[in-house]
CSV table of C-alpha atoms and ligand atoms in Angstrom, one decimal:
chain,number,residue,atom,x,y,z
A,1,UNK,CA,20.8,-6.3,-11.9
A,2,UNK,CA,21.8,-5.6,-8.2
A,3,UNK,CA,18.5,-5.3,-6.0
A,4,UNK,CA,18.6,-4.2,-2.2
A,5,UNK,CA,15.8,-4.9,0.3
A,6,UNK,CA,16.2,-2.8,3.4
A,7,UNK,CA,14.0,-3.6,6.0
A,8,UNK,CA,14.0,-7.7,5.2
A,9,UNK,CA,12.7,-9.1,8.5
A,10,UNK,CA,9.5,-6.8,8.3
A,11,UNK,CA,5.8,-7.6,7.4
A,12,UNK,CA,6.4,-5.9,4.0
A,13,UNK,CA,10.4,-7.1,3.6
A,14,UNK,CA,8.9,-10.5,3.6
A,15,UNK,CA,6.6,-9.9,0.9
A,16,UNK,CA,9.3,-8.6,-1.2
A,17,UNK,CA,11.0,-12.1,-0.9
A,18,UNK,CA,8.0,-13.5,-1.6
A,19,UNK,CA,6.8,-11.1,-4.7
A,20,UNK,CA,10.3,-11.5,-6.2
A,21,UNK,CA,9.7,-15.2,-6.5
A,22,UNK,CA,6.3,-14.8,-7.8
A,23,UNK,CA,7.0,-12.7,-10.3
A,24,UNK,CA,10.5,-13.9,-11.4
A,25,UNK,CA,11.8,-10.3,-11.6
A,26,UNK,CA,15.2,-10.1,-13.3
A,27,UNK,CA,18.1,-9.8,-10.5
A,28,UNK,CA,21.4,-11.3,-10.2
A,29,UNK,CA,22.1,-10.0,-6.9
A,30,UNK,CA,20.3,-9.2,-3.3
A,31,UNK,CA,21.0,-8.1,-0.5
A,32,UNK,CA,19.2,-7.7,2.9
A,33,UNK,CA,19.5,-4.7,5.3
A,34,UNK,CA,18.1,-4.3,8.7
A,35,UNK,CA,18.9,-2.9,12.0
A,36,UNK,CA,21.0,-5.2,14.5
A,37,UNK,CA,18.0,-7.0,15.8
A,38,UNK,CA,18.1,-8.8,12.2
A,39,UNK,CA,21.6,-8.5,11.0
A,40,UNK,CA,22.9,-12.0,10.9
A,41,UNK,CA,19.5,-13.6,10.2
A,42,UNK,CA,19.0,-15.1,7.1
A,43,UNK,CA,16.3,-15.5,4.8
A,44,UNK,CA,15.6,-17.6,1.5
A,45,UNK,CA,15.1,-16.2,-1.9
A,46,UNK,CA,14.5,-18.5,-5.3
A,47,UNK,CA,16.0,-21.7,-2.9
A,48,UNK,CA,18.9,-19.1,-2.0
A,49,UNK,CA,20.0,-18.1,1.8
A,50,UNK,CA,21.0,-14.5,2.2
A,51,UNK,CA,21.8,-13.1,5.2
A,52,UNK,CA,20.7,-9.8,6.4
A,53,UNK,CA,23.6,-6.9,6.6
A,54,UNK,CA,23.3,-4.1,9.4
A,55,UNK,CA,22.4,-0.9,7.6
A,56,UNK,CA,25.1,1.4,7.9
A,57,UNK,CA,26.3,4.9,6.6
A,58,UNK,CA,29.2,3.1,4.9
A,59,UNK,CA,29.9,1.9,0.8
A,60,UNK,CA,27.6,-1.1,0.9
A,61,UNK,CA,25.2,0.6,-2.3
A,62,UNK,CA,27.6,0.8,-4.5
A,63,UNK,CA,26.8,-1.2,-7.5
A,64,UNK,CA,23.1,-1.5,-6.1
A,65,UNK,CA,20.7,-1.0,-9.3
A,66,UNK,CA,17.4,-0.3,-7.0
A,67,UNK,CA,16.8,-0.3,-2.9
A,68,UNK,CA,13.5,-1.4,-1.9
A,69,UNK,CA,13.3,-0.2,1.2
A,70,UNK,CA,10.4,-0.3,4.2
A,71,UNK,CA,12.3,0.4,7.6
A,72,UNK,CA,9.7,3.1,8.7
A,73,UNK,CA,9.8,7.2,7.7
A,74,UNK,CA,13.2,7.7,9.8
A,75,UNK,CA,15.3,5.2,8.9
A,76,UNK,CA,14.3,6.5,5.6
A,77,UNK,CA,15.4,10.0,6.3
A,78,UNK,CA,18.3,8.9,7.4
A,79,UNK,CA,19.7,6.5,4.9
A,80,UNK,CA,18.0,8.0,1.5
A,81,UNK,CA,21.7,10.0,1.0
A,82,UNK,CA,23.4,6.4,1.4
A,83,UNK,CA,21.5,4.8,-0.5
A,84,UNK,CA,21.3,6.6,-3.4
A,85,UNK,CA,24.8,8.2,-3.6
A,86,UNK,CA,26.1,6.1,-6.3
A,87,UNK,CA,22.8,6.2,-8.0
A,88,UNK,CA,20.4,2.9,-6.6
A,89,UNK,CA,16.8,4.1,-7.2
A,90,UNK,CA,15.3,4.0,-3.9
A,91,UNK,CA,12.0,2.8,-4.1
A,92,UNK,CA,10.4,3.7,-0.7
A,93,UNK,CA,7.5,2.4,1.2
A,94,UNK,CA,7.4,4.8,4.2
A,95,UNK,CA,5.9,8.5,4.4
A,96,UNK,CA,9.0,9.9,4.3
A,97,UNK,CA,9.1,11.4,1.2
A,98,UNK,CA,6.0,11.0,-0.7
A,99,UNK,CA,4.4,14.5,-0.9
A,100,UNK,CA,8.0,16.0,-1.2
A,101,UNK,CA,7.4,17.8,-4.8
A,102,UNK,CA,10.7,16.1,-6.6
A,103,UNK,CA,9.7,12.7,-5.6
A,104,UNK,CA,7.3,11.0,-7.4
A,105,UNK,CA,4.6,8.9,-5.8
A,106,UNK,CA,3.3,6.5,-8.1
A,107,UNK,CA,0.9,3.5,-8.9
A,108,UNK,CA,1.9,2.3,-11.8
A,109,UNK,CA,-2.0,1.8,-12.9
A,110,UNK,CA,-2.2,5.4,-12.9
A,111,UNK,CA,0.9,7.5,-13.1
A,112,UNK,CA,3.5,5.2,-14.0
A,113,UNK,CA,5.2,7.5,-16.3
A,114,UNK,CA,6.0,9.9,-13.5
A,115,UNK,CA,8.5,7.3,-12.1
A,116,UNK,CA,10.7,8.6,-14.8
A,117,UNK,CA,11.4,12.2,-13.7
A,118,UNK,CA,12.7,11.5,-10.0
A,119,UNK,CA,15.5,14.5,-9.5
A,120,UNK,CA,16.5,12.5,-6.3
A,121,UNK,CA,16.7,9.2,-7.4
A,122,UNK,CA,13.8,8.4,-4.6
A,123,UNK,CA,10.4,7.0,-5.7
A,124,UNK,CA,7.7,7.1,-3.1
A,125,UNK,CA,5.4,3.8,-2.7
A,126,UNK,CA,1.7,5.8,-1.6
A,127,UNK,CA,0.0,4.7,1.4
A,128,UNK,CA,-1.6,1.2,1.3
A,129,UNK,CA,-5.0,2.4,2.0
A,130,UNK,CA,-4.1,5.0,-1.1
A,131,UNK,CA,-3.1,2.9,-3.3
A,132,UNK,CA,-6.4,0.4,-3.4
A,133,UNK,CA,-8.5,3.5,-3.5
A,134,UNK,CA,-6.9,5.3,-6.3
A,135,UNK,CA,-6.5,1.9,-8.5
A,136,UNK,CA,-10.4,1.8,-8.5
A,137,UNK,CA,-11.1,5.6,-8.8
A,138,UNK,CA,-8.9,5.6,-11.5
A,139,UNK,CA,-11.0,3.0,-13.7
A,140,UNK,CA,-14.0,5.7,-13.0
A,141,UNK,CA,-11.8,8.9,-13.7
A,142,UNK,CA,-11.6,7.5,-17.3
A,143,UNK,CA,-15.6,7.7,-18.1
A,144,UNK,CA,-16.3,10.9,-15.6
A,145,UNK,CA,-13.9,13.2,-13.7
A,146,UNK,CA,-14.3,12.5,-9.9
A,147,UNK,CA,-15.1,15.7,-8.1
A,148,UNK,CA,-15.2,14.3,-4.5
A,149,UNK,CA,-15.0,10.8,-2.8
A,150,UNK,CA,-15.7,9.9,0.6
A,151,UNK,CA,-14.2,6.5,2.1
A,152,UNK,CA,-14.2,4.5,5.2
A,153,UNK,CA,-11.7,2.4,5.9
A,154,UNK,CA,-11.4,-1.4,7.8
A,155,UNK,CA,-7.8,-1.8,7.8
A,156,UNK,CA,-6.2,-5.5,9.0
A,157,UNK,CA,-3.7,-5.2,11.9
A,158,UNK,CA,-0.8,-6.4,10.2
A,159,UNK,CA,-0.8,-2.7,8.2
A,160,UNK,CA,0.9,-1.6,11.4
A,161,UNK,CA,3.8,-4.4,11.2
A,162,UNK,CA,4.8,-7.7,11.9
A,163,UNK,CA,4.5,-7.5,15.9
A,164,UNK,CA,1.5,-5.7,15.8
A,165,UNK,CA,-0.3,-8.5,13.9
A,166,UNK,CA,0.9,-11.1,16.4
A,167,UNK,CA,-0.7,-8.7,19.2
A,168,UNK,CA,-4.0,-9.2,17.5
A,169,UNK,CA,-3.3,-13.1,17.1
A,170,UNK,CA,-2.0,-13.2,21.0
A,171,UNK,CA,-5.2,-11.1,22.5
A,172,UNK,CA,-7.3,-13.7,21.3
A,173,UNK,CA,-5.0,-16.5,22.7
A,174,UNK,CA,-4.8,-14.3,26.2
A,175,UNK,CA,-8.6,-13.8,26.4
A,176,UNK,CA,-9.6,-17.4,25.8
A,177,UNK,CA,-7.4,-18.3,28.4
A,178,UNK,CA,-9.0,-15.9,31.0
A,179,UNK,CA,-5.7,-13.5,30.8
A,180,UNK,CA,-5.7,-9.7,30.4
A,181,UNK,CA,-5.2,-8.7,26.8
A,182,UNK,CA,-1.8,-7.2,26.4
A,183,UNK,CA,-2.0,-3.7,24.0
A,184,UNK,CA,1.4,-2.2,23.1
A,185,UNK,CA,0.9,-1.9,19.0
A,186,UNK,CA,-2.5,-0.2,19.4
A,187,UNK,CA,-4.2,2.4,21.2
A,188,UNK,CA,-7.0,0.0,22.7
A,189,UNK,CA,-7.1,-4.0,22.9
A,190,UNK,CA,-8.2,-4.5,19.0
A,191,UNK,CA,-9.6,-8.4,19.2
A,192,UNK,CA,-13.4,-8.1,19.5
A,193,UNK,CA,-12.8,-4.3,19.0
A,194,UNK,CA,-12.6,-1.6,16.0
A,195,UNK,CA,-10.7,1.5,16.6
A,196,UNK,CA,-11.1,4.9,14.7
A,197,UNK,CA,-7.4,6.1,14.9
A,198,UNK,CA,-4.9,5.3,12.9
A,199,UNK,CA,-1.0,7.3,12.6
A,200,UNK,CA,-1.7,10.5,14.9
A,201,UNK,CA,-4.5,13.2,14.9
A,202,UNK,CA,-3.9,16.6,13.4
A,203,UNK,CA,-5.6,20.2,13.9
A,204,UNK,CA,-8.3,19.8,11.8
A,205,UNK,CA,-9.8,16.5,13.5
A,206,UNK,CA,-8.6,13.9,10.7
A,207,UNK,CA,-5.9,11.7,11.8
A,208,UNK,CA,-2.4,11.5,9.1
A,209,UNK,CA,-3.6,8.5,7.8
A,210,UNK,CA,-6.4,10.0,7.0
A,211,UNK,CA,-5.2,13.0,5.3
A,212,UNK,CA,-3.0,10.9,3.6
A,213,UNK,CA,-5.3,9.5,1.4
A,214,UNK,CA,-6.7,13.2,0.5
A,215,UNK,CA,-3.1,14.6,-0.3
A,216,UNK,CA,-1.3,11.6,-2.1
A,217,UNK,CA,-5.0,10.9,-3.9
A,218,UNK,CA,-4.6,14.2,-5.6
A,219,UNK,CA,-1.0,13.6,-6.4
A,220,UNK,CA,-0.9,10.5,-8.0
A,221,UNK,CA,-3.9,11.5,-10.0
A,222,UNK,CA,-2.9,15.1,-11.2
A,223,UNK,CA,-6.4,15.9,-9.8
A,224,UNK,CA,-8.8,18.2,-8.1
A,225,UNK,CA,-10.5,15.5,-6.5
A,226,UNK,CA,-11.4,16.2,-2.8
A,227,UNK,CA,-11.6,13.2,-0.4
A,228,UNK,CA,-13.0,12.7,2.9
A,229,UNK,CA,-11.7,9.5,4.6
A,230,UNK,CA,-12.3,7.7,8.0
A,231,UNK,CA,-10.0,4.8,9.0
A,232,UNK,CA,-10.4,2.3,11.0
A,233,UNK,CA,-8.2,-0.6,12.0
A,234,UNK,CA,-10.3,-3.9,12.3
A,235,UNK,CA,-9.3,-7.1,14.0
A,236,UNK,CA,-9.1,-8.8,10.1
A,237,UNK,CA,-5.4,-10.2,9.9
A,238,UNK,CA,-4.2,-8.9,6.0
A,239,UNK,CA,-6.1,-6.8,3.6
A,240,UNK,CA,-7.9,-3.5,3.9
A,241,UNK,CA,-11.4,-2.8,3.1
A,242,UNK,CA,-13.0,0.0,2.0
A,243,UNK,CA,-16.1,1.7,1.4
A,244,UNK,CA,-16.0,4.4,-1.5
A,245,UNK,CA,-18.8,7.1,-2.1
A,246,UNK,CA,-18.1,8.7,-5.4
A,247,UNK,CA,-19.1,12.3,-7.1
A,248,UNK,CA,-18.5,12.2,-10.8
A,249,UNK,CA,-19.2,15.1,-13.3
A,250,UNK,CA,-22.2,13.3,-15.1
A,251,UNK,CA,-24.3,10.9,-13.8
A,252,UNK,CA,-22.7,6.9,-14.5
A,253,UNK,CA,-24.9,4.0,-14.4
A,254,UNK,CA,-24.1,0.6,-12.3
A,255,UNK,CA,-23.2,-0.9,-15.9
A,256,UNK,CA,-20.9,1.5,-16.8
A,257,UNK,CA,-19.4,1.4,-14.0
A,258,UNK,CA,-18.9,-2.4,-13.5
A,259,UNK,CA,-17.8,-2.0,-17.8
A,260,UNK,CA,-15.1,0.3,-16.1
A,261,UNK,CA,-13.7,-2.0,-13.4
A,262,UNK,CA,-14.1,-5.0,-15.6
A,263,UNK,CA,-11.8,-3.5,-18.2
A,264,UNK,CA,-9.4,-2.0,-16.2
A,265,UNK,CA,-5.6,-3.3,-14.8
A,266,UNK,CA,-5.1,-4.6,-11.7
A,267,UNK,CA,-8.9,-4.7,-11.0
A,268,UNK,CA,-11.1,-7.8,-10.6
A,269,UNK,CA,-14.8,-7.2,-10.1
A,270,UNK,CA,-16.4,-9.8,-8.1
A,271,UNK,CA,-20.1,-7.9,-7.9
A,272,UNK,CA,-23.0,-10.8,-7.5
A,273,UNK,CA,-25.1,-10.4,-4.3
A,274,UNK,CA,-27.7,-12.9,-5.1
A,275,UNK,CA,-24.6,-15.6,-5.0
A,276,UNK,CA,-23.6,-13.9,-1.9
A,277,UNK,CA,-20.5,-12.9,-4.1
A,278,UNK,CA,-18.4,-9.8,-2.9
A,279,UNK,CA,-14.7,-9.3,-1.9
A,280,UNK,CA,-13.5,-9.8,1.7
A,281,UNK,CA,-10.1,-9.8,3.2
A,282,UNK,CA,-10.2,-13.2,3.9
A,283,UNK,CA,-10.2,-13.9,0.5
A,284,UNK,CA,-8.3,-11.5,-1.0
A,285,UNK,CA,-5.2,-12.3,1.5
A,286,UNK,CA,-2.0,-12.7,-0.9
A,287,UNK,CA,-3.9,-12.1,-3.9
A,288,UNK,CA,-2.2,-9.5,-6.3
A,289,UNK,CA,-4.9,-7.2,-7.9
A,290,UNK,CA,-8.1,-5.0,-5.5
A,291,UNK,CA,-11.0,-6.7,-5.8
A,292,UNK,CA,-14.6,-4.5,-6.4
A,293,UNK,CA,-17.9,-5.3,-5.6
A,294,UNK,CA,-21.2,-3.8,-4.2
A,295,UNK,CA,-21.7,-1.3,-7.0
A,296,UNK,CA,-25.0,0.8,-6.4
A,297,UNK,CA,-26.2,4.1,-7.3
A,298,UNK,CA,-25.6,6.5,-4.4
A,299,UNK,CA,-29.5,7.4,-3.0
A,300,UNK,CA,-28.2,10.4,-1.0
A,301,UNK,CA,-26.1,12.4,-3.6
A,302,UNK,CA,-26.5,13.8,-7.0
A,303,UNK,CA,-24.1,11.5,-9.8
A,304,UNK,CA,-23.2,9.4,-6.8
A,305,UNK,CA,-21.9,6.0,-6.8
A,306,UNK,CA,-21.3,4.0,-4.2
A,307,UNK,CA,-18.7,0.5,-4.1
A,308,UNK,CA,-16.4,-1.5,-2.0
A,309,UNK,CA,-12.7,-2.1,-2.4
A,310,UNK,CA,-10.5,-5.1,-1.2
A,311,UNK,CA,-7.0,-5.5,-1.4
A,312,UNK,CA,-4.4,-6.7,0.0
A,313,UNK,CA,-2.1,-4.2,2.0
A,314,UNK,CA,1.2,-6.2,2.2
A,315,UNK,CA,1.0,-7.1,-1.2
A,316,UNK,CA,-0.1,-4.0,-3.6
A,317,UNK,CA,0.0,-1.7,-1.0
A,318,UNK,CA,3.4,-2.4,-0.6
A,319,UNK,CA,6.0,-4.9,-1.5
A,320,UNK,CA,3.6,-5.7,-5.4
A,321,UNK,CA,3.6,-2.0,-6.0
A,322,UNK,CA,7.2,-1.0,-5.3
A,323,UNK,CA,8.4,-4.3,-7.6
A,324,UNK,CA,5.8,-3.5,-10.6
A,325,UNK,CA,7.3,0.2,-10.3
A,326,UNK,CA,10.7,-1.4,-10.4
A,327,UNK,CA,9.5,-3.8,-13.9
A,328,UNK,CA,7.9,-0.4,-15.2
A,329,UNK,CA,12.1,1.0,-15.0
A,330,UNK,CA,13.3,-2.0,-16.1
A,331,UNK,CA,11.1,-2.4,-19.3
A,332,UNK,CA,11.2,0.8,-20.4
A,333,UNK,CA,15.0,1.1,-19.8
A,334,UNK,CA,15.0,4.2,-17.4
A,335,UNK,CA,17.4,2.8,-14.6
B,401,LIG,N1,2.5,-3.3,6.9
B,401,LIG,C1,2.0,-2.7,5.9
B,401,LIG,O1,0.9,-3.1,5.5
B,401,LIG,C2,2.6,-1.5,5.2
B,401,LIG,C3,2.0,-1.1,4.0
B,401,LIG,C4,2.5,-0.1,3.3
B,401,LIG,C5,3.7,0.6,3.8
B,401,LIG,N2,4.2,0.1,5.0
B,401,LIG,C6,5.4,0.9,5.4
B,401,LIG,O2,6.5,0.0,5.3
B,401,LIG,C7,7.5,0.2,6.3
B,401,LIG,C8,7.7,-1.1,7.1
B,401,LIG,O3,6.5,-1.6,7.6
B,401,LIG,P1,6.3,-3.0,8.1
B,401,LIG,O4,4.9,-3.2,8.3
B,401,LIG,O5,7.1,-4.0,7.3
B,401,LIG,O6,7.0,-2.9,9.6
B,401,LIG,P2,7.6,-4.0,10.5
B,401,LIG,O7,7.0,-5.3,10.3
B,401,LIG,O8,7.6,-3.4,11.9
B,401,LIG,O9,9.2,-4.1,10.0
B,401,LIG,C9,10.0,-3.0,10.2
B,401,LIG,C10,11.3,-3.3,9.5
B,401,LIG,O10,12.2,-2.1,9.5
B,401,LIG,C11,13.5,-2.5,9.9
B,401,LIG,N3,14.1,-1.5,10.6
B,401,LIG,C12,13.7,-0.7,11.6
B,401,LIG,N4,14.6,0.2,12.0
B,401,LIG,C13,15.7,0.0,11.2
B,401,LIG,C14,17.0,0.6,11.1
B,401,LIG,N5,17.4,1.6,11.9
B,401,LIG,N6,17.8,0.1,10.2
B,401,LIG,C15,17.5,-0.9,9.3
B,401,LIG,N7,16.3,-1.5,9.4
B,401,LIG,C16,15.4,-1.1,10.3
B,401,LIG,C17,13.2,-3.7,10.8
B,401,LIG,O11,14.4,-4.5,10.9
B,401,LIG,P3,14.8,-5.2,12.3
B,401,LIG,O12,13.9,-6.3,12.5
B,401,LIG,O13,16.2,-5.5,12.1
B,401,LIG,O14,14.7,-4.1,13.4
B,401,LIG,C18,12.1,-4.4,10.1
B,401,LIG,O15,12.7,-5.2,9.0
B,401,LIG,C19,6.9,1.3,7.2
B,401,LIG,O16,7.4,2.6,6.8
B,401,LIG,C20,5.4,1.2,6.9
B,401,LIG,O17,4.7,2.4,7.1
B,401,LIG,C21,3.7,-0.9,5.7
């Protein structure tokens, strides 16, 4: 098998190197795209140097059996009819796409089966702070049909890139040494900070990240379900955090619930407050499944429950999810 990455040099191109190695998925051939301020570089795979091609409107998919690909929503646009011309499955982490009705947008813990009917050989990676939430709402759906959620969201600085992280690492640096902060990746100077805006506002108040967790929730889950969200990016490096408020259909005790997370994929329930035990993104950097803890009993709403989520961003938000899509072709022989 012939396996692209486009976008190599970025936060989540490096996590495709490194999720490739983890999980020793079955290619005999990569190669690395980006723009020309990577082209030339080169990067190590399974003890193997590769170097990074400039991305080009030219012949250079032919042969390629799947295109990971995170370059951001344009270069998406732009290259999906190159990429996929002589059929490479494009497997994309950007917006681009992913509430376009003959792509499918897919967590494999929930929908992977919908990865097989893609019309335009383009498989849409969800948003990161999506794909956490809907891994764990999931495990509920199963016992109670989730009329409503409300989330807030502490998401790391490296879920807006590479550079952006290093902004957060250099503020500190710049403040302990008596500089002014320098803010370019962020709206505000984010060390010692939170900021409520992530992506751009729209008309009705919510900003698009925001209303990308309502839309693409509803998608992958062939659901109903209304969610509220508020995001916030927080001065954590890697991994997002969230807090979930669900509204099931009956009423679901703590046991049940935790019974839920405890048995379902890609979950690991770390719920013990008197051991001071609960997921944090500290932890949960470069771990593979979302972590669940603080599982109450929502006081303030009828058949309301109430937990927090950890996972990491890079990893199943991104680079993990797009390559567990790509096993999910690969087993079941649709390529
Ligand atoms: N970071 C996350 O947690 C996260 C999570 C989920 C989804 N995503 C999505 O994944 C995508 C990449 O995010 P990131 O965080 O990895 O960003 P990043 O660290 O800023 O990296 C961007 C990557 O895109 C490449 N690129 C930009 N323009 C290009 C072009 N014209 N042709 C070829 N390559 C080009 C860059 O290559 P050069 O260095 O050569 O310019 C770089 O490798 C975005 O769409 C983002 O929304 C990110």
């Amino acid at each position: 098998m012939k396996i692209a990455i486009v976008g190599a040099s970025g936060a989540v191109g490096q996590e495709f190197l490194r999720v490739l190695e983890e999980r020793n998925f079955p290619f005999d051939e990569l190669i690395l795209f980006g723009s020309s301020r990577s082209a030339g570089t080169y990067y190590t795979c399974r003890g193997k140097k590769y170097q990074v091609r400039l991305l080009q409107h030219n012949d250079d998919f032919k042969g390629v059996d799947i295109a990971f690909v995170s370059a951001g929503a344009g270069t998406s646009r732009e290259f999906a009819d190159t990429i996929t011309k002589y059929g490479a499955v494009m497997i994309d982490n950007s917006s681009a796409f992913r509430m376009e009705e003959d792509v499918p947008l897919v967590v494999p813990e929930v929908n992977a089966q919908d990865a097989g009917r893609r019309p335009r050989n383009i498989i849409a990676n969800p948003n990161c702070t999506t794909i956490q939430m809907v891994v764990a709402l999931q495990a509920i759906e199963k016992i109670s049909h989730i009329k409503r959620v409300r989330v807030a969201t502490y998401q790391a600085a490296s879920g807006a890139g590479a550079a952006a992280m290093q902004e957060l690492c250099n503020q500190y640096t710049q403040i302990a040494s008596g500089e002014t902060p320098v803010v370019e990746k962020f709206a505000y100077q984010l060390a010692y900070n939170l900021i409520p805006h992530i992506d751009v506002f729209t008309e009705n108040g919510y900003t698009k990240e925001e209303m990308k967790m309502f839309h693409e929730t509803r998608k992958i889950m062939h659901s109903d379900i209304r969610v509220s969200a508020t995001c916030v990016r927080v001065p954590a490096l890697r991994a997002h955090s969230e807090s979930i408020w669900v509204e099931t259909e009956r009423p679901l005790s703590v046991e049940e619930a935790k019974e839920a997370f405890r048995k379902a994929d890609g979950i690991v329930l770390q719920d013990n407050p008197e051991r001071k035990e609960y997921p944090m993104p500290l932890f949960v950097s470069g771990k593979d499944p979302v972590y669940v803890g603080r599982i109450r009993k929502d006081i303030a709403f009828e058949n309301g429950l109430t937990f927090w989520t950890v996972g990491d961003q890079i990893k199943k938000g991104a680079a993990l999810n797009a390559v567990q899509i790509a096993e999910y072709l690969y087993n079941n022989k649709l390529l």
